[in-house]
Amino acid sequence: SSAINVTYVLTPKSASGCSGTPYNLVVAVNPTPAPPTIGTITHLNCTTSTGSVVLENLPGGSWTIASTPSTVLTSGSGTTTTISGLSAGIYTFTVTNSNGCPSGFSSTVTIFDNFNTWNGSSWSRGVPPNASMNVIIDAVTPDSPFAADLTACALTINTGVVATVPSGRTLTITNEVTVNGSLTFENNASLVQINNASVNSGSIIYKRSSQPMKRYDFTYWSSP
C-alpha cells in the first residue's frame, strides 16, 4: 500500500491572541507491512546440520528481516526469500520495509533436529523415522520398534537395550550403526548400509539357519 498524506491546517497565534496567516502541513503516514507468510520449512536431515524456511508476502522495495530469537538479520528485496542456516529451535520473523516501518510477528516456525527416539512405545517425533533421521533405540519394551522394516540415516542402540530384529525384517541405514547395548538379527532378517560407514561401533549378532546338511555338505553365507 502507498503512503497516505494527511494535511493539517495550522494557524499561528501570538501571545496577545492575534492570528497569523494559516498554512498547510502535510504529513505522510506510511502503512505497516503485513507479517511474513511462512512457506516451505526444511528441517535438519541426514546431509545438513541446519534448516531453512521460505518467507513470502514480503513488501515491495527493499526490506530487512529479523528473527526472534535474534539469530537472523538480513536485508534484501523481492516478495520472497529463503532464510537458511537455522539451528533446531522455534522462531518468529518480522520485516521492516524501506520506510522503516516494522511488521508484526509471523506465525511460529519450528525447525526440528534429525533425531527420532523410540522409548518402548512411541517415536519422539510422533511419526516413524525415514532416511533423513538419526534413530535412537532407548527401550524395546513393551513394544519393539522393529515390527516393520525401518529406514534411517543412522542407528544407535543405547546402553542396556537388548534389541532383536525378527525374521523377514530389514533395517536400511544410510550411515553408521552404533551398538552400545545388544542388536541381534534373526534368521532372514537383514541389515543394509547404503554408505561405507567406517565409524560403526559395537557388535551385532546375525543368526542364520542352513538347509538340512549331510556330512561334507556346505552352504554359502555372505553380507546382505
PDB file of C-alpha atoms in Angstrom:
ATOM      1  CA  SER A   1       0.000   0.000   0.000  1.00  0.00           C
ATOM      2  CA  SER A   2       1.061   3.557  -0.671  1.00  0.00           C
ATOM      3  CA  ALA A   3       1.655   6.195   1.949  1.00  0.00           C
ATOM      4  CA  ILE A   4      -1.339   8.341   2.937  1.00  0.00           C
ATOM      5  CA  ASN A   5      -0.857  12.109   3.021  1.00  0.00           C
ATOM      6  CA  VAL A   6      -2.620  13.834   5.910  1.00  0.00           C
ATOM      7  CA  THR A   7      -2.933  17.633   5.683  1.00  0.00           C
ATOM      8  CA  TYR A   8      -3.104  19.750   8.835  1.00  0.00           C
ATOM      9  CA  VAL A   9      -4.137  23.432   8.633  1.00  0.00           C
ATOM     10  CA  LEU A  10      -2.088  25.438  11.149  1.00  0.00           C
ATOM     11  CA  THR A  11      -2.953  28.964  12.214  1.00  0.00           C
ATOM     12  CA  PRO A  12      -0.218  30.730  14.205  1.00  0.00           C
ATOM     13  CA  LYS A  13      -1.270  32.757  17.185  1.00  0.00           C
ATOM     14  CA  SER A  14       0.734  35.333  19.087  1.00  0.00           C
ATOM     15  CA  ALA A  15       0.887  35.673  22.842  1.00  0.00           C
ATOM     16  CA  SER A  16      -1.616  38.523  22.584  1.00  0.00           C
ATOM     17  CA  GLY A  17      -4.103  36.294  20.795  1.00  0.00           C
ATOM     18  CA  CYS A  18      -3.629  37.771  17.334  1.00  0.00           C
ATOM     19  CA  SER A  19      -3.861  35.244  14.490  1.00  0.00           C
ATOM     20  CA  GLY A  20      -1.353  34.931  11.703  1.00  0.00           C
ATOM     21  CA  THR A  21      -1.772  33.581   8.174  1.00  0.00           C
ATOM     22  CA  PRO A  22      -2.891  29.904   8.122  1.00  0.00           C
ATOM     23  CA  TYR A  23      -0.662  27.416   6.316  1.00  0.00           C
ATOM     24  CA  ASN A  24      -0.828  23.697   5.492  1.00  0.00           C
ATOM     25  CA  LEU A  25       1.385  20.983   6.987  1.00  0.00           C
ATOM     26  CA  VAL A  26       1.369  17.694   5.021  1.00  0.00           C
ATOM     27  CA  VAL A  27       2.353  14.543   6.923  1.00  0.00           C
ATOM     28  CA  ALA A  28       2.955  11.249   5.062  1.00  0.00           C
ATOM     29  CA  VAL A  29       1.613   8.248   7.023  1.00  0.00           C
ATOM     30  CA  ASN A  30       3.294   5.025   5.871  1.00  0.00           C
ATOM     31  CA  PRO A  31       1.352   1.755   6.320  1.00  0.00           C
ATOM     32  CA  THR A  32       2.696  -1.060   8.490  1.00  0.00           C
ATOM     33  CA  PRO A  33       3.741  -4.062   6.345  1.00  0.00           C
ATOM     34  CA  ALA A  34       1.997  -7.386   6.834  1.00  0.00           C
ATOM     35  CA  PRO A  35       3.952 -10.060   8.742  1.00  0.00           C
ATOM     36  CA  PRO A  36       5.901 -12.507   6.556  1.00  0.00           C
ATOM     37  CA  THR A  37       3.967 -15.580   5.436  1.00  0.00           C
ATOM     38  CA  ILE A  38       5.620 -18.922   6.171  1.00  0.00           C
ATOM     39  CA  GLY A  39       6.387 -21.102   3.152  1.00  0.00           C
ATOM     40  CA  THR A  40       8.387 -24.328   2.888  1.00  0.00           C
ATOM     41  CA  ILE A  41      10.243 -25.414   6.039  1.00  0.00           C
ATOM     42  CA  THR A  42      13.312 -27.662   5.752  1.00  0.00           C
ATOM     43  CA  HIS A  43      14.402 -29.444   8.914  1.00  0.00           C
ATOM     44  CA  LEU A  44      17.830 -30.811   9.809  1.00  0.00           C
ATOM     45  CA  ASN A  45      18.423 -34.026   7.896  1.00  0.00           C
ATOM     46  CA  CYS A  46      20.968 -36.663   7.030  1.00  0.00           C
ATOM     47  CA  THR A  47      23.133 -34.331   4.932  1.00  0.00           C
ATOM     48  CA  THR A  48      22.639 -30.885   6.504  1.00  0.00           C
ATOM     49  CA  SER A  49      23.185 -29.771  10.084  1.00  0.00           C
ATOM     50  CA  THR A  50      20.944 -26.676   9.773  1.00  0.00           C
ATOM     51  CA  GLY A  51      17.440 -25.983   8.499  1.00  0.00           C
ATOM     52  CA  SER A  52      15.745 -23.253   6.471  1.00  0.00           C
ATOM     53  CA  VAL A  53      12.403 -21.546   5.897  1.00  0.00           C
ATOM     54  CA  VAL A  54      10.912 -19.681   2.937  1.00  0.00           C
ATOM     55  CA  LEU A  55       9.326 -16.321   3.839  1.00  0.00           C
ATOM     56  CA  GLU A  56       6.685 -14.981   1.472  1.00  0.00           C
ATOM     57  CA  ASN A  57       4.420 -11.924   1.139  1.00  0.00           C
ATOM     58  CA  LEU A  58       7.314  -9.531   1.730  1.00  0.00           C
ATOM     59  CA  PRO A  59       6.771  -5.814   0.958  1.00  0.00           C
ATOM     60  CA  GLY A  60       7.841  -4.228  -2.320  1.00  0.00           C
ATOM     61  CA  GLY A  61      11.165  -2.448  -2.453  1.00  0.00           C
ATOM     62  CA  SER A  62      13.962  -3.124  -0.004  1.00  0.00           C
ATOM     63  CA  TRP A  63      13.389  -4.695   3.408  1.00  0.00           C
ATOM     64  CA  THR A  64      15.143  -6.030   6.473  1.00  0.00           C
ATOM     65  CA  ILE A  65      14.157  -9.285   8.184  1.00  0.00           C
ATOM     66  CA  ALA A  66      14.836 -10.028  11.845  1.00  0.00           C
ATOM     67  CA  SER A  67      14.066 -13.116  13.923  1.00  0.00           C
ATOM     68  CA  THR A  68      13.195 -13.961  17.498  1.00  0.00           C
ATOM     69  CA  PRO A  69      15.436 -15.308  18.970  1.00  0.00           C
ATOM     70  CA  SER A  70      17.759 -12.790  17.346  1.00  0.00           C
ATOM     71  CA  THR A  71      19.850 -15.115  15.210  1.00  0.00           C
ATOM     72  CA  VAL A  72      18.786 -13.672  11.829  1.00  0.00           C
ATOM     73  CA  LEU A  73      19.215 -10.130  10.490  1.00  0.00           C
ATOM     74  CA  THR A  74      19.229  -9.910   6.709  1.00  0.00           C
ATOM     75  CA  SER A  75      18.370  -7.302   4.071  1.00  0.00           C
ATOM     76  CA  GLY A  76      17.172  -7.698   0.514  1.00  0.00           C
ATOM     77  CA  SER A  77      14.310  -7.139  -1.897  1.00  0.00           C
ATOM     78  CA  GLY A  78      11.602  -9.147  -3.632  1.00  0.00           C
ATOM     79  CA  THR A  79       8.426 -10.731  -2.329  1.00  0.00           C
ATOM     80  CA  THR A  80      10.026 -13.995  -1.172  1.00  0.00           C
ATOM     81  CA  THR A  81      13.320 -15.108   0.352  1.00  0.00           C
ATOM     82  CA  THR A  82      14.860 -18.189   1.965  1.00  0.00           C
ATOM     83  CA  ILE A  83      16.330 -17.923   5.465  1.00  0.00           C
ATOM     84  CA  SER A  84      18.926 -20.668   5.857  1.00  0.00           C
ATOM     85  CA  GLY A  85      21.461 -21.744   8.473  1.00  0.00           C
ATOM     86  CA  LEU A  86      18.818 -22.178  11.178  1.00  0.00           C
ATOM     87  CA  SER A  87      19.640 -24.391  14.145  1.00  0.00           C
ATOM     88  CA  ALA A  88      16.926 -26.581  15.625  1.00  0.00           C
ATOM     89  CA  GLY A  89      14.527 -24.372  17.564  1.00  0.00           C
ATOM     90  CA  ILE A  90      11.410 -22.173  17.447  1.00  0.00           C
ATOM     91  CA  TYR A  91      11.435 -18.872  15.528  1.00  0.00           C
ATOM     92  CA  THR A  92       9.225 -15.934  14.570  1.00  0.00           C
ATOM     93  CA  PHE A  93      10.105 -13.293  11.971  1.00  0.00           C
ATOM     94  CA  THR A  94       9.383  -9.593  11.337  1.00  0.00           C
ATOM     95  CA  VAL A  95      10.039  -7.497   8.241  1.00  0.00           C
ATOM     96  CA  THR A  96      10.843  -3.777   8.167  1.00  0.00           C
ATOM     97  CA  ASN A  97      10.063  -2.011   4.890  1.00  0.00           C
ATOM     98  CA  SER A  98      12.051   0.725   3.126  1.00  0.00           C
ATOM     99  CA  ASN A  99      10.194   3.407   5.108  1.00  0.00           C
ATOM    100  CA  GLY A 100      11.434   1.928   8.373  1.00  0.00           C
ATOM    101  CA  CYS A 101       8.051   0.532   9.411  1.00  0.00           C
ATOM    102  CA  PRO A 102       8.224  -2.906  11.110  1.00  0.00           C
ATOM    103  CA  SER A 103       5.586  -5.604  10.741  1.00  0.00           C
ATOM    104  CA  GLY A 104       4.088  -7.734  13.456  1.00  0.00           C
ATOM    105  CA  PHE A 105       5.415 -11.215  14.157  1.00  0.00           C
ATOM    106  CA  SER A 106       4.974 -14.073  11.718  1.00  0.00           C
ATOM    107  CA  SER A 107       3.433 -17.348  12.781  1.00  0.00           C
ATOM    108  CA  THR A 108       5.756 -19.703  14.674  1.00  0.00           C
ATOM    109  CA  VAL A 109       8.334 -21.730  12.747  1.00  0.00           C
ATOM    110  CA  THR A 110       9.717 -24.886  14.373  1.00  0.00           C
ATOM    111  CA  ILE A 111      12.946 -26.336  12.988  1.00  0.00           C
ATOM    112  CA  PHE A 112      13.331 -29.937  14.130  1.00  0.00           C
ATOM    113  CA  ASP A 113      16.630 -31.724  14.678  1.00  0.00           C
ATOM    114  CA  ASN A 114      17.007 -35.040  12.862  1.00  0.00           C
ATOM    115  CA  PHE A 115      16.752 -37.321  15.892  1.00  0.00           C
ATOM    116  CA  ASN A 116      13.839 -39.702  16.416  1.00  0.00           C
ATOM    117  CA  THR A 117      13.921 -41.784  19.605  1.00  0.00           C
ATOM    118  CA  TRP A 118      11.915 -44.948  20.342  1.00  0.00           C
ATOM    119  CA  ASN A 119      11.028 -45.078  24.067  1.00  0.00           C
ATOM    120  CA  GLY A 120       9.448 -48.531  24.082  1.00  0.00           C
ATOM    121  CA  SER A 121       6.032 -47.447  22.882  1.00  0.00           C
ATOM    122  CA  SER A 122       6.277 -44.418  20.570  1.00  0.00           C
ATOM    123  CA  TRP A 123       8.583 -42.217  18.481  1.00  0.00           C
ATOM    124  CA  SER A 124       9.670 -38.853  19.908  1.00  0.00           C
ATOM    125  CA  ARG A 125       8.814 -37.098  16.629  1.00  0.00           C
ATOM    126  CA  GLY A 126       5.332 -38.605  16.612  1.00  0.00           C
ATOM    127  CA  VAL A 127       5.949 -40.296  13.260  1.00  0.00           C
ATOM    128  CA  PRO A 128       8.031 -43.304  12.168  1.00  0.00           C
ATOM    129  CA  PRO A 129      11.577 -42.465  11.061  1.00  0.00           C
ATOM    130  CA  ASN A 130      12.713 -42.001   7.484  1.00  0.00           C
ATOM    131  CA  ALA A 131      16.047 -41.782   5.685  1.00  0.00           C
ATOM    132  CA  SER A 132      16.632 -38.196   6.900  1.00  0.00           C
ATOM    133  CA  MET A 133      16.517 -39.081  10.624  1.00  0.00           C
ATOM    134  CA  ASN A 134      19.014 -40.430  13.131  1.00  0.00           C
ATOM    135  CA  VAL A 135      17.241 -43.173  15.066  1.00  0.00           C
ATOM    136  CA  ILE A 136      17.927 -43.894  18.749  1.00  0.00           C
ATOM    137  CA  ILE A 137      16.521 -47.016  20.402  1.00  0.00           C
ATOM    138  CA  ASP A 138      16.194 -46.249  24.113  1.00  0.00           C
ATOM    139  CA  ALA A 139      13.906 -49.165  25.055  1.00  0.00           C
ATOM    140  CA  VAL A 140      12.252 -52.166  23.403  1.00  0.00           C
ATOM    141  CA  THR A 141       9.540 -52.883  25.973  1.00  0.00           C
ATOM    142  CA  PRO A 142       6.623 -53.038  25.990  1.00  0.00           C
ATOM    143  CA  ASP A 143       6.909 -52.800  22.189  1.00  0.00           C
ATOM    144  CA  SER A 144       9.741 -53.322  19.726  1.00  0.00           C
ATOM    145  CA  PRO A 145      10.381 -50.680  17.051  1.00  0.00           C
ATOM    146  CA  PHE A 146      11.189 -53.438  14.551  1.00  0.00           C
ATOM    147  CA  ALA A 147       7.668 -54.745  13.975  1.00  0.00           C
ATOM    148  CA  ALA A 148       8.071 -53.330  10.451  1.00  0.00           C
ATOM    149  CA  ASP A 149      11.031 -52.533   8.186  1.00  0.00           C
ATOM    150  CA  LEU A 150      12.940 -49.468   9.346  1.00  0.00           C
ATOM    151  CA  THR A 151      14.820 -46.836   7.313  1.00  0.00           C
ATOM    152  CA  ALA A 152      17.101 -44.241   8.903  1.00  0.00           C
ATOM    153  CA  CYS A 153      20.129 -42.023   8.390  1.00  0.00           C
ATOM    154  CA  ALA A 154      21.955 -43.564  11.381  1.00  0.00           C
ATOM    155  CA  LEU A 155      21.055 -46.026  14.134  1.00  0.00           C
ATOM    156  CA  THR A 156      22.070 -46.076  17.798  1.00  0.00           C
ATOM    157  CA  ILE A 157      21.171 -48.809  20.292  1.00  0.00           C
ATOM    158  CA  ASN A 158      21.517 -47.302  23.760  1.00  0.00           C
ATOM    159  CA  THR A 159      23.332 -48.946  26.665  1.00  0.00           C
ATOM    160  CA  GLY A 160      21.296 -51.663  28.359  1.00  0.00           C
ATOM    161  CA  VAL A 161      18.938 -52.173  25.416  1.00  0.00           C
ATOM    162  CA  VAL A 162      18.669 -55.749  24.085  1.00  0.00           C
ATOM    163  CA  ALA A 163      17.137 -55.331  20.625  1.00  0.00           C
ATOM    164  CA  THR A 164      16.139 -58.105  18.212  1.00  0.00           C
ATOM    165  CA  VAL A 165      15.171 -57.728  14.562  1.00  0.00           C
ATOM    166  CA  PRO A 166      12.705 -60.519  13.749  1.00  0.00           C
ATOM    167  CA  SER A 167      12.829 -62.762  10.709  1.00  0.00           C
ATOM    168  CA  GLY A 168      11.793 -61.063   7.487  1.00  0.00           C
ATOM    169  CA  ARG A 169      12.535 -57.507   8.649  1.00  0.00           C
ATOM    170  CA  THR A 170      15.175 -55.228   7.127  1.00  0.00           C
ATOM    171  CA  LEU A 171      16.984 -52.239   8.646  1.00  0.00           C
ATOM    172  CA  THR A 172      18.151 -49.863   5.900  1.00  0.00           C
ATOM    173  CA  ILE A 173      20.683 -47.407   7.360  1.00  0.00           C
ATOM    174  CA  THR A 174      22.419 -44.751   5.258  1.00  0.00           C
ATOM    175  CA  ASN A 175      25.406 -44.155   7.535  1.00  0.00           C
ATOM    176  CA  GLU A 176      26.731 -45.586  10.806  1.00  0.00           C
ATOM    177  CA  VAL A 177      25.337 -48.139  13.240  1.00  0.00           C
ATOM    178  CA  THR A 178      26.316 -47.682  16.900  1.00  0.00           C
ATOM    179  CA  VAL A 179      25.554 -50.553  19.267  1.00  0.00           C
ATOM    180  CA  ASN A 180      26.086 -49.704  22.924  1.00  0.00           C
ATOM    181  CA  GLY A 181      23.674 -52.423  24.022  1.00  0.00           C
ATOM    182  CA  SER A 182      22.842 -55.542  22.003  1.00  0.00           C
ATOM    183  CA  LEU A 183      21.465 -55.951  18.463  1.00  0.00           C
ATOM    184  CA  THR A 184      20.516 -59.385  17.107  1.00  0.00           C
ATOM    185  CA  PHE A 185      19.219 -60.251  13.635  1.00  0.00           C
ATOM    186  CA  GLU A 186      17.140 -63.413  13.487  1.00  0.00           C
ATOM    187  CA  ASN A 187      17.303 -65.772  10.511  1.00  0.00           C
ATOM    188  CA  ASN A 188      16.204 -63.968   7.301  1.00  0.00           C
ATOM    189  CA  ALA A 189      16.417 -60.527   8.954  1.00  0.00           C
ATOM    190  CA  SER A 190      18.861 -58.105   7.310  1.00  0.00           C
ATOM    191  CA  LEU A 191      20.950 -55.001   7.873  1.00  0.00           C
ATOM    192  CA  VAL A 192      21.594 -52.925   4.739  1.00  0.00           C
ATOM    193  CA  GLN A 193      24.011 -49.985   4.939  1.00  0.00           C
ATOM    194  CA  ILE A 194      23.979 -47.578   1.991  1.00  0.00           C
ATOM    195  CA  ASN A 195      27.336 -45.880   2.596  1.00  0.00           C
ATOM    196  CA  ASN A 196      30.682 -47.383   3.522  1.00  0.00           C
ATOM    197  CA  ALA A 197      30.436 -46.399   7.185  1.00  0.00           C
ATOM    198  CA  SER A 198      33.851 -46.769   8.785  1.00  0.00           C
ATOM    199  CA  VAL A 199      32.531 -45.277  12.029  1.00  0.00           C
ATOM    200  CA  ASN A 200      30.398 -48.273  13.014  1.00  0.00           C
ATOM    201  CA  SER A 201      30.918 -49.249  16.645  1.00  0.00           C
ATOM    202  CA  GLY A 202      29.863 -52.140  18.852  1.00  0.00           C
ATOM    203  CA  SER A 203      28.933 -55.576  17.553  1.00  0.00           C
ATOM    204  CA  ILE A 204      25.843 -57.319  16.194  1.00  0.00           C
ATOM    205  CA  ILE A 205      24.674 -60.932  16.190  1.00  0.00           C
ATOM    206  CA  TYR A 206      23.483 -62.484  12.930  1.00  0.00           C
ATOM    207  CA  LYS A 207      21.577 -65.752  13.163  1.00  0.00           C
ATOM    208  CA  ARG A 208      21.378 -67.907  10.023  1.00  0.00           C
ATOM    209  CA  SER A 209      19.760 -71.308   9.606  1.00  0.00           C
ATOM    210  CA  SER A 210      21.053 -73.611   6.888  1.00  0.00           C
ATOM    211  CA  GLN A 211      19.140 -76.218   4.963  1.00  0.00           C
ATOM    212  CA  PRO A 212      19.452 -79.792   6.300  1.00  0.00           C
ATOM    213  CA  MET A 213      23.022 -80.931   5.660  1.00  0.00           C
ATOM    214  CA  LYS A 214      24.811 -84.247   5.416  1.00  0.00           C
ATOM    215  CA  ARG A 215      28.455 -84.886   6.049  1.00  0.00           C
ATOM    216  CA  TYR A 216      30.684 -82.955   3.637  1.00  0.00           C
ATOM    217  CA  ASP A 217      27.806 -80.718   2.529  1.00  0.00           C
ATOM    218  CA  PHE A 218      28.400 -76.973   2.610  1.00  0.00           C
ATOM    219  CA  THR A 219      26.449 -73.713   2.378  1.00  0.00           C
ATOM    220  CA  TYR A 220      27.429 -70.165   1.428  1.00  0.00           C
ATOM    221  CA  TRP A 221      26.661 -67.090   3.526  1.00  0.00           C
ATOM    222  CA  SER A 222      27.587 -63.542   2.625  1.00  0.00           C
ATOM    223  CA  SER A 223      26.854 -59.988   3.593  1.00  0.00           C
ATOM    224  CA  PRO A 224      23.295 -58.905   2.672  1.00  0.00           C
TER     225      PRO A 224
END
